[in-house]
JSON list of C-alpha atoms in Angstrom, two decimals:
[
{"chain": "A", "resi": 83, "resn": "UNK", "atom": "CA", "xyz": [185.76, 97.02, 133.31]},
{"chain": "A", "resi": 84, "resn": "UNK", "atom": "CA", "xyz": [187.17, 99.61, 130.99]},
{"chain": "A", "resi": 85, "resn": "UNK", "atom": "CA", "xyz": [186.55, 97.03, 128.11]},
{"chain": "A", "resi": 86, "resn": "UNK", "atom": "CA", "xyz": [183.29, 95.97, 128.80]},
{"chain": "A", "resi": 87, "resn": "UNK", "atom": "CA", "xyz": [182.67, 99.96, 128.82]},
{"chain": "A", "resi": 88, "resn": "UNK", "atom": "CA", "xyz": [184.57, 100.52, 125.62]},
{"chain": "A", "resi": 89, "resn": "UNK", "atom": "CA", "xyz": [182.22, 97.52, 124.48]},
{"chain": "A", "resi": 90, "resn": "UNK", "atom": "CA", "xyz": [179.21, 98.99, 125.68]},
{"chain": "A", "resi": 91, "resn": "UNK", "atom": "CA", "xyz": [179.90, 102.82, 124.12]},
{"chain": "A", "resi": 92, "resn": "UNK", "atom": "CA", "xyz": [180.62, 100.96, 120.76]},
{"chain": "A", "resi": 93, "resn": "UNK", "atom": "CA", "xyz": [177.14, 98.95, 121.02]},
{"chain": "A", "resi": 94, "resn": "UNK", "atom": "CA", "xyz": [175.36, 102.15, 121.81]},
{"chain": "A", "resi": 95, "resn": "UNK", "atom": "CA", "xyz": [177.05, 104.16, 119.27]},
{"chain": "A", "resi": 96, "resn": "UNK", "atom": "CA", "xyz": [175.85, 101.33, 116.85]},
{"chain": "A", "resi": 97, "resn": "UNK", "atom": "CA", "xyz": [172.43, 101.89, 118.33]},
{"chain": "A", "resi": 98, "resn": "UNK", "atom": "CA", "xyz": [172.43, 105.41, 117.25]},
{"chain": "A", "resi": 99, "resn": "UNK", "atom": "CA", "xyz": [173.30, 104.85, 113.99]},
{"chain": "A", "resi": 100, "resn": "UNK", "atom": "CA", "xyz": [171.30, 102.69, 113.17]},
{"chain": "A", "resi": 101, "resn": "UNK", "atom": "CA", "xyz": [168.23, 104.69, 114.66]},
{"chain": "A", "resi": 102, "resn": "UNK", "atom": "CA", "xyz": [169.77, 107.16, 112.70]},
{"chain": "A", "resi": 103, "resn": "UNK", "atom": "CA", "xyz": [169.68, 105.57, 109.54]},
{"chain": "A", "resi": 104, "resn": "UNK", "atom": "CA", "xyz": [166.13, 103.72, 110.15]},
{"chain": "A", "resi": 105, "resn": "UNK", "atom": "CA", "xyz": [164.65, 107.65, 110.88]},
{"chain": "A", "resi": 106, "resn": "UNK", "atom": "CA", "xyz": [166.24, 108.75, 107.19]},
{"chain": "A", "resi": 107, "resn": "UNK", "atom": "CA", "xyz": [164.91, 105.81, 105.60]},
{"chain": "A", "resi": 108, "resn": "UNK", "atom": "CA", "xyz": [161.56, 106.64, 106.94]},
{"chain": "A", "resi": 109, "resn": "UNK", "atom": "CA", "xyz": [162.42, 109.74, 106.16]},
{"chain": "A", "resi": 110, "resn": "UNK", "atom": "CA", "xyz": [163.16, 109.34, 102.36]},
{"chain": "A", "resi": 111, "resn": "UNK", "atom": "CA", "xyz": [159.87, 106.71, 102.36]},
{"chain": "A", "resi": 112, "resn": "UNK", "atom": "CA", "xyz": [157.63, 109.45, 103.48]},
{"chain": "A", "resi": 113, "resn": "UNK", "atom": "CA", "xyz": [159.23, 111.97, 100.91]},
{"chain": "A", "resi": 114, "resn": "UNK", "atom": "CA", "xyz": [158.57, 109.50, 97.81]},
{"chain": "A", "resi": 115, "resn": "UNK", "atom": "CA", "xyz": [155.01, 108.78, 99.11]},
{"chain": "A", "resi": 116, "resn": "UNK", "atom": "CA", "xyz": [154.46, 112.68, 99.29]},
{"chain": "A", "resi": 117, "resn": "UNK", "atom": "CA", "xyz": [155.66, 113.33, 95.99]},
{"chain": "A", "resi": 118, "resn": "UNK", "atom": "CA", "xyz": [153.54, 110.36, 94.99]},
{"chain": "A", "resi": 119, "resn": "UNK", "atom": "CA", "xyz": [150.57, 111.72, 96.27]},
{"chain": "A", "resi": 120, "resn": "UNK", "atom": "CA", "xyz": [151.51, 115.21, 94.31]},
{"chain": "A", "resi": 121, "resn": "UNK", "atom": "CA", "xyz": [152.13, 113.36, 91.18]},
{"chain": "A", "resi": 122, "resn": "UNK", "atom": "CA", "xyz": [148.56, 111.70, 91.51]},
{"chain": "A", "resi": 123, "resn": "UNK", "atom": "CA", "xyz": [146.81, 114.83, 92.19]},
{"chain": "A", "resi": 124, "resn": "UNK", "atom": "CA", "xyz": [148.05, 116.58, 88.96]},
{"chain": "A", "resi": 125, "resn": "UNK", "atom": "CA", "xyz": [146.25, 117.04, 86.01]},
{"chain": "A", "resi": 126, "resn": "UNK", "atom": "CA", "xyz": [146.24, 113.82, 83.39]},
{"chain": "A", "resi": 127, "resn": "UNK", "atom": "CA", "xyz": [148.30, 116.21, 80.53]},
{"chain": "A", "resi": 128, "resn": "UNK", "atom": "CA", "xyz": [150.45, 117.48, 83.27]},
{"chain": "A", "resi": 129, "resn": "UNK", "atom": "CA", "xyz": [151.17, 113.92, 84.39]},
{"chain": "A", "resi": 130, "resn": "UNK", "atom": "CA", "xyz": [151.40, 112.43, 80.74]},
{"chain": "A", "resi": 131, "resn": "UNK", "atom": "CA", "xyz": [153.95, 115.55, 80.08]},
{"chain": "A", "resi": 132, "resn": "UNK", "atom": "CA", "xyz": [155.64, 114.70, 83.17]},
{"chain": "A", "resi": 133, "resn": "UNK", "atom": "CA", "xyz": [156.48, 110.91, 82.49]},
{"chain": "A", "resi": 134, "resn": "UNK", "atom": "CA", "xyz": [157.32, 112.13, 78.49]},
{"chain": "A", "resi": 135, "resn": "UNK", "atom": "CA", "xyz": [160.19, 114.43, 79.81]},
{"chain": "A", "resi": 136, "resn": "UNK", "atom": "CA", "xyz": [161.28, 111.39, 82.79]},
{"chain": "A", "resi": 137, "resn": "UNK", "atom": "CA", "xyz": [161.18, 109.22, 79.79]},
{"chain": "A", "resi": 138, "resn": "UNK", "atom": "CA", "xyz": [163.02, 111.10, 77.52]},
{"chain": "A", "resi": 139, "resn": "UNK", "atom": "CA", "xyz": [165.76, 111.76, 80.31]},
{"chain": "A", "resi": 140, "resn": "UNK", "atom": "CA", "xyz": [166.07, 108.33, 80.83]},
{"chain": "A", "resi": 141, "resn": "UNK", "atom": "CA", "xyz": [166.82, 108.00, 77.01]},
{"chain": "A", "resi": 142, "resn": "UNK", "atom": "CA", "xyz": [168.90, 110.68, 77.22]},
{"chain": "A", "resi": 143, "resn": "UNK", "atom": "CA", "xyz": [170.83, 109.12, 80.15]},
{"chain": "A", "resi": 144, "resn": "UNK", "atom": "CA", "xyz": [171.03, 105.71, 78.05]},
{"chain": "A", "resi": 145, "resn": "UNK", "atom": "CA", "xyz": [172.17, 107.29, 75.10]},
{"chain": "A", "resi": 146, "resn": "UNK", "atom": "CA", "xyz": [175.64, 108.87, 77.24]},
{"chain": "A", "resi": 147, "resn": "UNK", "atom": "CA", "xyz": [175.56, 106.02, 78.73]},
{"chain": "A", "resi": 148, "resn": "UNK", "atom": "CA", "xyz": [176.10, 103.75, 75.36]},
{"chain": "A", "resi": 149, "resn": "UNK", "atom": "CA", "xyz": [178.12, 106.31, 74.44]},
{"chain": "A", "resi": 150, "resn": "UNK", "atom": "CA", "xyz": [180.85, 106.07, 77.09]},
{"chain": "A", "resi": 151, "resn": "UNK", "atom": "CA", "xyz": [180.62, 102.23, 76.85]},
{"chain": "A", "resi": 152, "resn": "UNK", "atom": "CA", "xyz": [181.35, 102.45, 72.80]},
{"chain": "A", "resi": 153, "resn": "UNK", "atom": "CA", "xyz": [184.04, 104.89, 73.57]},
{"chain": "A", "resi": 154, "resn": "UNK", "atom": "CA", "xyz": [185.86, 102.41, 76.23]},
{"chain": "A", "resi": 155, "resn": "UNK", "atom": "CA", "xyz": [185.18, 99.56, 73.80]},
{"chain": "A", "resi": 156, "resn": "UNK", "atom": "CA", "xyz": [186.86, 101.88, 70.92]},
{"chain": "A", "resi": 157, "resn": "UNK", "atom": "CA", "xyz": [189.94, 102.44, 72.80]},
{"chain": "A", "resi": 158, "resn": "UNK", "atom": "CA", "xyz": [190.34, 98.95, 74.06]},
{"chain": "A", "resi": 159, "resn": "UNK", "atom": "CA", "xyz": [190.05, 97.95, 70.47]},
{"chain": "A", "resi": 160, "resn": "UNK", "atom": "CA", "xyz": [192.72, 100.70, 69.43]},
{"chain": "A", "resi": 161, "resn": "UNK", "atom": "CA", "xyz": [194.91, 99.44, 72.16]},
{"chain": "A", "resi": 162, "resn": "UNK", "atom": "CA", "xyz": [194.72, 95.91, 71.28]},
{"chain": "A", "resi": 163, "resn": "UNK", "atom": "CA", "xyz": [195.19, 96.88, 67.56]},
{"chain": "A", "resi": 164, "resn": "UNK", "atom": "CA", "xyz": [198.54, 98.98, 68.57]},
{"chain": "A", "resi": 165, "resn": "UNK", "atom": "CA", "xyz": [199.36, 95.89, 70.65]},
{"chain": "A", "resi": 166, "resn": "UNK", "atom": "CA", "xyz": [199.45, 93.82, 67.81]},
{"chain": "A", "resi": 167, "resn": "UNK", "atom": "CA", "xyz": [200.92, 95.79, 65.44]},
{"chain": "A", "resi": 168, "resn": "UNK", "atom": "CA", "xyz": [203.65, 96.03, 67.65]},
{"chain": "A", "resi": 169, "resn": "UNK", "atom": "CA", "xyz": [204.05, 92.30, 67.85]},
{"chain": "A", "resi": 170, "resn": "UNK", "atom": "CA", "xyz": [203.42, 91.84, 64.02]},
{"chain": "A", "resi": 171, "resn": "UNK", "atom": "CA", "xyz": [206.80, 94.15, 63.79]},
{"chain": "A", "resi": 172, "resn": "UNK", "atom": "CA", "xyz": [208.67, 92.38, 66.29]},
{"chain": "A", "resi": 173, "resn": "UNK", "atom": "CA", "xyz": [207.81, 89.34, 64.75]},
{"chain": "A", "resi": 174, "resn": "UNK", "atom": "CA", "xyz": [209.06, 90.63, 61.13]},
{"chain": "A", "resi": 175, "resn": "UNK", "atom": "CA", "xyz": [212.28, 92.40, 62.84]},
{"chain": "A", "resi": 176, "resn": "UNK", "atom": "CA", "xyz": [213.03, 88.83, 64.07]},
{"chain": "A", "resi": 177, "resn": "UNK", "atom": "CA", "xyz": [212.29, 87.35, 60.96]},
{"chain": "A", "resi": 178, "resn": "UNK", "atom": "CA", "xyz": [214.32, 89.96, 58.96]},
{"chain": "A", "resi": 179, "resn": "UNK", "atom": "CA", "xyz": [217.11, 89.10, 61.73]},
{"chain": "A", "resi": 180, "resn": "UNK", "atom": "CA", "xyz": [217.24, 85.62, 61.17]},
{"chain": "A", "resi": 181, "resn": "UNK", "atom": "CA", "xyz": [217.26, 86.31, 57.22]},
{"chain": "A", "resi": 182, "resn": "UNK", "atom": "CA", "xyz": [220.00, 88.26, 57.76]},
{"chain": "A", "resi": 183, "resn": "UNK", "atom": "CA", "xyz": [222.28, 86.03, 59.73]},
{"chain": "A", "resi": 184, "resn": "UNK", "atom": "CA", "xyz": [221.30, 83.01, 57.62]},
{"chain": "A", "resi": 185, "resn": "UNK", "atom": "CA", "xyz": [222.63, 85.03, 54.66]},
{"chain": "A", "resi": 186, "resn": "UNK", "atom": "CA", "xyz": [225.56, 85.93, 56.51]},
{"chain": "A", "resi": 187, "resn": "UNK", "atom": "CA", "xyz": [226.20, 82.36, 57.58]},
{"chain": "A", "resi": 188, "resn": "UNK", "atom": "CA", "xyz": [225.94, 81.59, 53.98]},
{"chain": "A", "resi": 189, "resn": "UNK", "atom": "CA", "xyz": [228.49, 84.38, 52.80]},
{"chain": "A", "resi": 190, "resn": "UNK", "atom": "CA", "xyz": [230.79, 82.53, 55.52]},
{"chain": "A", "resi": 191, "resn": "UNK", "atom": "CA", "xyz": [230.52, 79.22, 53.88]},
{"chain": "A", "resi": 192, "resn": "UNK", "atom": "CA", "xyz": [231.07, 80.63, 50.59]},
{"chain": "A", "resi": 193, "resn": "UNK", "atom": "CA", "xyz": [234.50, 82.67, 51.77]},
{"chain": "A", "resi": 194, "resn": "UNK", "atom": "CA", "xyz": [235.31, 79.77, 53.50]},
{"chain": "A", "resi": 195, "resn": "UNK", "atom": "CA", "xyz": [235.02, 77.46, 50.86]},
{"chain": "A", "resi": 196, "resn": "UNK", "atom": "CA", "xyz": [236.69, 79.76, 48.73]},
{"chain": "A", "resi": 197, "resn": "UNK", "atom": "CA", "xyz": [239.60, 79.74, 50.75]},
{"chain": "A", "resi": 198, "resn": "UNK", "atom": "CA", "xyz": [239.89, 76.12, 51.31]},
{"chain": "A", "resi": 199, "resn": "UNK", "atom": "CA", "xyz": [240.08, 75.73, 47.44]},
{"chain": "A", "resi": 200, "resn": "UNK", "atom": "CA", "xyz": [242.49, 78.63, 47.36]},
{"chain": "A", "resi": 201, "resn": "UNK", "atom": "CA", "xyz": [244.41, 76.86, 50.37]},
{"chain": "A", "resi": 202, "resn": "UNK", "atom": "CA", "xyz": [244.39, 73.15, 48.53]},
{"chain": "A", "resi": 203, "resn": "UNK", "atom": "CA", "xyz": [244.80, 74.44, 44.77]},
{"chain": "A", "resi": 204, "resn": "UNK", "atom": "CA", "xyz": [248.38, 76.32, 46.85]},
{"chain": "A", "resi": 205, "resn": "UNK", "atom": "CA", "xyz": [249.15, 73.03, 48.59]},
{"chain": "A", "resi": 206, "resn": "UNK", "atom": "CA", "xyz": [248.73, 70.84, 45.37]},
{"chain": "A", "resi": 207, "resn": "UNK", "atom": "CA", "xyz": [251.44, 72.69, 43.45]},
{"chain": "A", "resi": 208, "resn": "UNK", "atom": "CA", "xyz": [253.64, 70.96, 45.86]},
{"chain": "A", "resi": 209, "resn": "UNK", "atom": "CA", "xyz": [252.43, 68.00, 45.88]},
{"chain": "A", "resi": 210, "resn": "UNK", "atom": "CA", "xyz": [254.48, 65.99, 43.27]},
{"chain": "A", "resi": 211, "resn": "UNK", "atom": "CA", "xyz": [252.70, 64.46, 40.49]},
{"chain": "A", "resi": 212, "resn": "UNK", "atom": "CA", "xyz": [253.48, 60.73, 39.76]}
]
């Protein structure tokens, strides 16, 4: 029983609002069509200056409006640009890196070497010759 009340509260509560919202719509109807019928009764220049200023609003509106979306698009843009700049120098760092050991892998060969001749040109003074 308590359920099927609970069930029956929340139905009517529904009810309400949408009687609620039906009377505002109606509402908000009957407010354009009055303000409509002012509109119509006004003078032609009032009405033609009327729609010039609503027009030039709306450009108004458009022109913030293109505005905000070329300032979004600029700092994406300057984002992505920072984003790749960044890569571009961890690319060279790596590259720079690899440079570095490959030179120092090449000093190694060359002490290396070095000492191996060192180490045989010592070795062959023993070495008796025939």
């Amino acid at each position: 029983k308590q359920r099927e009340a609970e069930r029956e509260a929340q139905l009517k509560k529904q009810e309400a609002e949408a009687a609620l919202e039906a009377e505002m719509e109606e509402k908000r109807r009957q407010d354009e069509e009055a303000e409509q019928a002012r509109f119509d009764a006004l003078p032609e220049d009032e009405k033609a200056r009327i729609l010039a200023e609503r027009a030039e609003e709306a450009a108004k509106e458009e022109a913030r409006r293109l505005q905000l979306v070329a300032e979004a698009k600029a700092r994406n843009d300057a984002i992505a640009a920072k984003e790749q700049a960044r890569e571009a120098a961890k690319k060279a760092e790596e590259k720079r890196a690899q440079e570095q050991a490959l030179k120092a892998q090449e000093a190694a060969a060359k002490s290396a070497m070095e000492a191996n001749r060192r180490h045989l040109g010592s070795v062959m003074k023993f070495i008796p010759e025939k």
